PDB file of C-alpha atoms in Angstrom:
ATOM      1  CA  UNK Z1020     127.782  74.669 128.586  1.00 50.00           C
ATOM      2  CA  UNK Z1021     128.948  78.028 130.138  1.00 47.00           C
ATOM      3  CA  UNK Z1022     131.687  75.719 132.173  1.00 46.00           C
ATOM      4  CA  UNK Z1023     132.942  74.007 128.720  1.00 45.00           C
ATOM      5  CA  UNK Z1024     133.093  77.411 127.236  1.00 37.00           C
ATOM      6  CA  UNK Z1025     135.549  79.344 130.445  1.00 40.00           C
ATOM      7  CA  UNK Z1026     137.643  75.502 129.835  1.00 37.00           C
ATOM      8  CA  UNK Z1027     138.076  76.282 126.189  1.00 43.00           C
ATOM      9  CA  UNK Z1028     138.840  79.912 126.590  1.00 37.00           C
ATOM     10  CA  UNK Z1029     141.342  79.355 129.455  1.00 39.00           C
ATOM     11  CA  UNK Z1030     142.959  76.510 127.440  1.00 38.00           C
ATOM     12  CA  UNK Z1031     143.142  78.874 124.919  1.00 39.00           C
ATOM     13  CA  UNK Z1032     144.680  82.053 126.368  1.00 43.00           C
ATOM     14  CA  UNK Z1033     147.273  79.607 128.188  1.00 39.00           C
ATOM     15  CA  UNK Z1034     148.182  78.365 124.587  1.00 38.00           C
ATOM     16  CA  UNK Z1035     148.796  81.815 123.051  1.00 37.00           C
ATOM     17  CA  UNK Z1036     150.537  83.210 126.560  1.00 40.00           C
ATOM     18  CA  UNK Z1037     153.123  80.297 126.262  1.00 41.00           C
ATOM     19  CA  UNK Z1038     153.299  80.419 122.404  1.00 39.00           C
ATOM     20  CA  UNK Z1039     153.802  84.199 122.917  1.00 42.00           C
ATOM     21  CA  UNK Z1040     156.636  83.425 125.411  1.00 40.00           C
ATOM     22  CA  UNK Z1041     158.539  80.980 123.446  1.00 40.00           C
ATOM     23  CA  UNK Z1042     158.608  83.200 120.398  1.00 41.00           C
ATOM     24  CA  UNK Z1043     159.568  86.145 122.412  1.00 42.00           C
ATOM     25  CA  UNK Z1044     162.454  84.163 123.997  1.00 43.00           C
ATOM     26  CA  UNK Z1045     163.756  83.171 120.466  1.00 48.00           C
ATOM     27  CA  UNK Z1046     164.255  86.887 119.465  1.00 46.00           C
ATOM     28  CA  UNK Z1047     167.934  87.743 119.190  1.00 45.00           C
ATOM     29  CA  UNK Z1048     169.036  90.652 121.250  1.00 47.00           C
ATOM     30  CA  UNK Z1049     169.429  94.426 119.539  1.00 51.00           C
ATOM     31  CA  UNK Z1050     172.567  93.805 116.886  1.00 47.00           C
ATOM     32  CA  UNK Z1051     173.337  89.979 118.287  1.00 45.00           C
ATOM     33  CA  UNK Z1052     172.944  87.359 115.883  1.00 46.00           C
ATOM     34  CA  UNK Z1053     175.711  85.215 117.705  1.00 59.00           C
ATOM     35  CA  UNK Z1054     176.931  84.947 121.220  1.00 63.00           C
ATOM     36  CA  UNK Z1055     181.036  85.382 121.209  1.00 68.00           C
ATOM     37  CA  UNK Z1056     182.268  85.550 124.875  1.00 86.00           C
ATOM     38  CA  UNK Z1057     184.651  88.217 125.683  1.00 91.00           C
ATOM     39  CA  UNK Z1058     188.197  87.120 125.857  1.00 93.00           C
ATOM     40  CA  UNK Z1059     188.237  84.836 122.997  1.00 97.00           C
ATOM     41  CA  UNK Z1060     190.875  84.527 120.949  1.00 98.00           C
ATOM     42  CA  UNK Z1061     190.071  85.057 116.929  1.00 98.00           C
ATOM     43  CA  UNK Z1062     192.219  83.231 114.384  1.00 98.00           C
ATOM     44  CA  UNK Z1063     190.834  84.685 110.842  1.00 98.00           C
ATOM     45  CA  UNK Z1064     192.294  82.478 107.864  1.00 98.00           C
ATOM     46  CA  UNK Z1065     191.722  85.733 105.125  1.00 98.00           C
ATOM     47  CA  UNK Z1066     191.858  84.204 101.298  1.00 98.00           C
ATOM     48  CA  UNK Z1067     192.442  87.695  99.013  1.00 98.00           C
ATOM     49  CA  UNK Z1068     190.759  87.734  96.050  1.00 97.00           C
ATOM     50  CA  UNK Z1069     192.502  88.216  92.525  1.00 95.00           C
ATOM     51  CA  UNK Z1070     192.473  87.481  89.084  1.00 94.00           C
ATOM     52  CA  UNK Z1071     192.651  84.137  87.995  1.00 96.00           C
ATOM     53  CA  UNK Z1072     192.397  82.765  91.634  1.00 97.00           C
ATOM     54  CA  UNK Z1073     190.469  79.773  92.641  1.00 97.00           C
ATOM     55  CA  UNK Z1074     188.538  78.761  95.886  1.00 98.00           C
ATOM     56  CA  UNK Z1075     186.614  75.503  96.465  1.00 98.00           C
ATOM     57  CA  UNK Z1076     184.624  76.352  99.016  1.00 98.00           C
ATOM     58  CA  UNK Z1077     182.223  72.579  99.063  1.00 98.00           C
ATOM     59  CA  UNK Z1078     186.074  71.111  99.778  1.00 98.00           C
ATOM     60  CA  UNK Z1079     186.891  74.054 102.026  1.00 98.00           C
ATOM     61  CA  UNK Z1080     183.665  73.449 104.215  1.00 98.00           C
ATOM     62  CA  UNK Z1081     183.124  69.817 104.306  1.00 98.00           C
ATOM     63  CA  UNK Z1082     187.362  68.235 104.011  1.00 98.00           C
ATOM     64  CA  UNK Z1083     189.725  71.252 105.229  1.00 98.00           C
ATOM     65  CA  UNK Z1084     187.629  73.424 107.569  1.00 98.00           C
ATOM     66  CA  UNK Z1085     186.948  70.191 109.793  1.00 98.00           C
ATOM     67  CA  UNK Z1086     190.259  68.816 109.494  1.00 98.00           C
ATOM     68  CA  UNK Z1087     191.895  71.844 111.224  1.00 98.00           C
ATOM     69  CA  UNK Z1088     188.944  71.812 113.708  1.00 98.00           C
ATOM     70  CA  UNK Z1089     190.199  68.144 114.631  1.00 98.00           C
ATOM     71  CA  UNK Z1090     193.515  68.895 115.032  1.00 98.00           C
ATOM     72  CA  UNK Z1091     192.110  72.180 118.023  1.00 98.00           C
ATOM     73  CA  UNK Z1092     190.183  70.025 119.659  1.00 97.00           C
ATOM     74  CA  UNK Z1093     188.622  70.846 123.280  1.00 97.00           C
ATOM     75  CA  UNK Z1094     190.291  74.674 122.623  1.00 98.00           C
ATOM     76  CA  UNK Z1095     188.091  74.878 119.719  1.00 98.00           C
ATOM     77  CA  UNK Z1096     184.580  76.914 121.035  1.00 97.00           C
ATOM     78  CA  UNK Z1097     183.454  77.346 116.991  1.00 97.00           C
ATOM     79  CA  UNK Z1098     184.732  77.840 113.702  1.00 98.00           C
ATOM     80  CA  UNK Z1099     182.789  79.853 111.086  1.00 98.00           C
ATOM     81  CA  UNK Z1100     183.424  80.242 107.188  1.00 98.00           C
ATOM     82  CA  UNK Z1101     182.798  83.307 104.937  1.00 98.00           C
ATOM     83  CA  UNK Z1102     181.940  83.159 101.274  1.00 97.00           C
ATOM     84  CA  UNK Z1103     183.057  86.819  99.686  1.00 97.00           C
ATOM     85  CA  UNK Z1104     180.205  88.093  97.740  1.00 95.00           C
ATOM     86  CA  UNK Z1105     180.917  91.998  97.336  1.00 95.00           C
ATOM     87  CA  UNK Z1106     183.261  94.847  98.671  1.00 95.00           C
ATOM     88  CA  UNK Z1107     181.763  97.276 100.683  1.00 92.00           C
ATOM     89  CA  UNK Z1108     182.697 100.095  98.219  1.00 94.00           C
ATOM     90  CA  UNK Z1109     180.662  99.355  94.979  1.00 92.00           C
ATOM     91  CA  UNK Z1110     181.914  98.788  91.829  1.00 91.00           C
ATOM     92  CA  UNK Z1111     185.275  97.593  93.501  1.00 94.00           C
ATOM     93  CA  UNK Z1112     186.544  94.168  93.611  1.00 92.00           C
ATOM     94  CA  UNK Z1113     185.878  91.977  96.651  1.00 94.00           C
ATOM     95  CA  UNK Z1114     188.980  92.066  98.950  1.00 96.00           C
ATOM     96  CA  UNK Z1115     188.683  88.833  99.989  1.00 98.00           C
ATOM     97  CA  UNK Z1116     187.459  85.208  98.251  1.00 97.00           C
ATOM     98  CA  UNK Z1117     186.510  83.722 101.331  1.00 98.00           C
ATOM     99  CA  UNK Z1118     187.442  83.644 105.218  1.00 98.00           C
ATOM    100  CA  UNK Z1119     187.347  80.698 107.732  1.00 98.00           C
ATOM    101  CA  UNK Z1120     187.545  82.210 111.138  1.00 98.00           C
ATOM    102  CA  UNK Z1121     188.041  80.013 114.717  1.00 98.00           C
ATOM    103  CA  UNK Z1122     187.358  81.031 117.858  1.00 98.00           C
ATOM    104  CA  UNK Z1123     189.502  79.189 120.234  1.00 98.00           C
ATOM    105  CA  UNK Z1124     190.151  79.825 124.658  1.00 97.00           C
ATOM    106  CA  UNK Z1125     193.929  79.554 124.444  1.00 98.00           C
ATOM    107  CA  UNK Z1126     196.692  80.756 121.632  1.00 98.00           C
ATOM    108  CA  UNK Z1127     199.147  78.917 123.420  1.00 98.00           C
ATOM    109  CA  UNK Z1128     197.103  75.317 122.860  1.00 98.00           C
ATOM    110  CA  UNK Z1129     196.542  76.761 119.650  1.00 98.00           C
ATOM    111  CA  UNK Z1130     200.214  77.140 118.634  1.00 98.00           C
ATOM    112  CA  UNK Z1131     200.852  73.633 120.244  1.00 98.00           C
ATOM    113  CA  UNK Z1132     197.854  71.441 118.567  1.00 98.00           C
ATOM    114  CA  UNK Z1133     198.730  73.522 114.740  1.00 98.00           C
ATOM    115  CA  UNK Z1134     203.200  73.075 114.849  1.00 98.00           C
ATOM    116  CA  UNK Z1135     202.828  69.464 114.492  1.00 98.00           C
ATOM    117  CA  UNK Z1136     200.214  69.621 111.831  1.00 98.00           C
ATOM    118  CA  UNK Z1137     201.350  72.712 109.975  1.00 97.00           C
ATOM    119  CA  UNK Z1138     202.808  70.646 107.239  1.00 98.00           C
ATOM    120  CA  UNK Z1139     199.317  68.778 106.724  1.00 98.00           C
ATOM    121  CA  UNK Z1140     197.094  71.903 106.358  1.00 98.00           C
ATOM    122  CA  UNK Z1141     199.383  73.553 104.362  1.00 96.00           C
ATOM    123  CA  UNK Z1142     199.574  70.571 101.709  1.00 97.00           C
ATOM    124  CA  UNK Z1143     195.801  70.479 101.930  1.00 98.00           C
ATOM    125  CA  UNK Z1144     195.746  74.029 100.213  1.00 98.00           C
ATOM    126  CA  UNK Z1145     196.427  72.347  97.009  1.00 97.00           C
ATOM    127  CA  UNK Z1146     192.504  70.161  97.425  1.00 98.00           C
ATOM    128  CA  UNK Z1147     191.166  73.755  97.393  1.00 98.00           C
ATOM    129  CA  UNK Z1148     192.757  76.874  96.518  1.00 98.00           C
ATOM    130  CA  UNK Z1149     195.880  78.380  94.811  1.00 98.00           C
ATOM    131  CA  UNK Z1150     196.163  81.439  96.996  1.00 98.00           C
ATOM    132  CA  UNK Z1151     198.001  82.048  99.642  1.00 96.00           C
ATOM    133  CA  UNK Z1152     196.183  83.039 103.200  1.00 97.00           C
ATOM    134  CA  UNK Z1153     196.909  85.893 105.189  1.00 98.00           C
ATOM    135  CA  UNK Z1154     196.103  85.192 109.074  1.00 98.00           C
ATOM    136  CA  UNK Z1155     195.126  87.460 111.616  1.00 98.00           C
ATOM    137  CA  UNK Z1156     194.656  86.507 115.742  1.00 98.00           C
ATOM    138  CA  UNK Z1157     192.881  88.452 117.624  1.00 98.00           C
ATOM    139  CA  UNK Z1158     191.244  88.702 121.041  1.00 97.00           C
ATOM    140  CA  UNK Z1159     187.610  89.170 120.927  1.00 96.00           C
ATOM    141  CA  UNK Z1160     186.666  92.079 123.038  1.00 95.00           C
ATOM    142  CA  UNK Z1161     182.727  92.375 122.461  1.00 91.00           C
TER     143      UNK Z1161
END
């Protein structure tokens, strides 16, 4: 009986060590909820909000958003998209409706898989939206 009873209770500490572990190791670091490597280049795809605008963002996330992903290809590391819900003054209208955002290793493969497809993702604005993007690149530096 006193055998039985050190199995159980060793079977049980090694359960709580290794459940203790593997919860432990999913914690995200201090202030990371994502990992972005350093040197990335940042294409943000910024949709400004104003009256009378419209934004689909069901077509946006499951037609457009992956379109544009197929045309990047193996440069494409991920793509995110941002639903506007408030400004960050209150009381002030959001400045933007929505932003799709990729993160891609190389502008120049970029530039080359979007020229011959500019005409396609531009007519696809029409499926989803009547405003106009404004588009930022950037390099990602942390």
């Amino acid at each position: 009986m006193k055998s039985k009873l050190m199995v159980s209770l060793l079977l049980l500490s090694t359960f709580f060590t290794a459940f203790s572990q593997e919860k432990s190791s999913q914690k995200p670091e201090k202030y990371s909820s994502a990992v972005v490597e350093k040197g990335l280049i940042k294409v943000s795809v910024m949709y400004p909000f104003a009256e009378g605008k419209t934004f689909d963002m069901v077509y946006y996330e499951t037609k457009h958003m992956p379109m544009v992903a197929g045309y990047l290809g193996e440069n494409l590391v991920k793509y995110t998209i941002e639903k506007g819900i408030a400004s960050g003054i209150p009381n002030t209208p959001l400045p933007f409706m929505a932003i799709g955002t990729f993160y891609i290793k190389s502008l120049s493969d970029y530039q080359a898989a979007i020229a011959p497809n500019r005409d396609a993702i531009r007519k696809d604005f029409a499926n989803y939206t009547n405003i106009t993007p404004a588009i930022l690149v950037s390099e990602v530096v942390k």
